Amino acid sequence: MITLDQIHLEYKHILIKDGHMDIPYGSITLICGESGSGKTTLLETIGLLSDVKCSYIFDNIELKGINQNKRSQIMQNDIAFIFQDVYLFEHMSLKENILFFAKMANKEINDDMIYEYMNLLSLNLDINTDVKTMSIGERQRLTILCAMMKDVKLYIFDEPTAYLDNENKELVFKIIEYLSKTLHKMVLIASHDDFMIQRADRIYKIENQQLNLIKDNLYTIENKKQVEQIIPYINDYYHKIKSHTQSMINIMIAIVLGIVVGLFSFSLIYSYDYYYGSQDKLVSILNNEIRLVRKDGKTLETKDYNTVTYDLMNLNVYQYYQCDDMISIDNQIYDVTVIPCYSFENYNKNLYKDFGNGECFVSYELYRETNCQEIILNDITYNVRGVISPSSTNINCIYIDNDTFNQIYDVSFMNFSYIIVQLRTMNDIEYVVENLSSDYEIVSDIDISARVSMIKDFNPLYLVIFEVVIMLSYFIYNIYVLYDNKISMMLLKVCGYQNKRLCQLNFMDKWKTYIVMLLLSIFVANILMAIYDIVDYILIINGLILIHMLLFMIIEFMIYFIFVSYHTPVMLLRGGKRR
């Protein structure tokens, strides 16, 4: 028996003040009252859909202030809801709905037993019928049948005859009477239908904030001993809540996302390697400098140097001189071109021979002719540090430090051949391309502007944006699926499943999808790494894939948790509105 005392309920305003109510076994107890009087709010309290704030004795157990676990256990084992708007697991067949609730009650049932229950409830249908094709009356009776599978102590009906004709009302009442009188259950009904009011054993009316007992034909019967049932683990049924189409779509999404994540991870590493590696490579190819001349072919003058210096004020700009002179090697005289070299130029990377120490470099052509390791220029002896690799110039050259060059020659009377711009990074090259006056051009064997444009196009940021778009699309689809299954989730919560348990079930349902995504993405990425020979990044790319999977899982879990937390069972009573 259930006894509620000191009932004080509010919903926007006071509904019931200091009410008292009993719900005995073997009796049909009905609550009536005007719309908005508090029937629904009282059902929420009795059905444990909201916190209990009054004295609530359920079979000698005080439920006021009980913890969430005990509350969920009672909802699973002792209470069944049959809502005004019939809610079923739409993606399950008639049989699967019944088996689902039987499984929750740890009850074994076969097809013959299902047909017996169906005959009892006048459901003359095939057990594999799609519930979407059933009439309102048939769906109402199937809801009651599913509730009967739980074999609970208390059955709560919210306006059970609201949408039914007289014939179906009679059928539903016979079932209610069977639950009460034959199975000795507590039956609670909220209704303003005269059909049910005339047939109820006990009637409580809510009027003027009072809960009054206006009818009492108590049907006394021996209280049947209740056996505590073990809460079953129903993961094997959880996936049936989703439609077959959704399951197939999820498989396809797992495959597509696995390939996309693999391709994206590889592309990100490859583009990073290309973007930053190509930048370093381009700067290296240019020997950390860009050489400029006039586009019209005229000789460079001091005003040209000043113009370029102003245009490229953020960079170091130099005048490049070279001078024809003579040197002595082993007492023989050779005509050479003397070229200054700057500290930022890296000749060591382009050496045919490296002698380790010395004050100058010589061209391959001069070394081939003289085999020199020491030269005399302007009566000063210089040790050769290295030999520059063969080039297309085919001239004898020596390269000395720029400061030494300025000490030997008076550059104020010399024409300079180029304007040299010092390069440190790819940003310097981009700066030159964007800010250089149209009167000047870059002297190079490669198309610098085209290279800069291509490297920009390979910016990894574009791939990150693409990945974000893919992830957003996936999560938007997930939200759509959650909305499609929100009734099923709320029904599970009515049956006592807490948010934490639902999240566990969702994870157990999804882990195979993530395993497929993970393995497929690793396979795709590693195959491409091998093909393009960038296996040095293999640990990085696999770590990147794992981060992707964790990110997907965390965001999806957060979306699911927020969704199930927002959609409470009370919404089933209030027509989809949140209290």
PDB file of C-alpha atoms in Angstrom, residues 172 493 531:
ATOM      1  CA  VAL A 172      -8.822  -0.924 -21.638  1.00  0.00           C
ATOM      2  CA  LYS A 493      14.359   6.912 -17.742  1.00  0.00           C
ATOM      3  CA  ILE A 531      53.813   5.199 -50.366  1.00  0.00           C
TER       4      ILE A 531
END
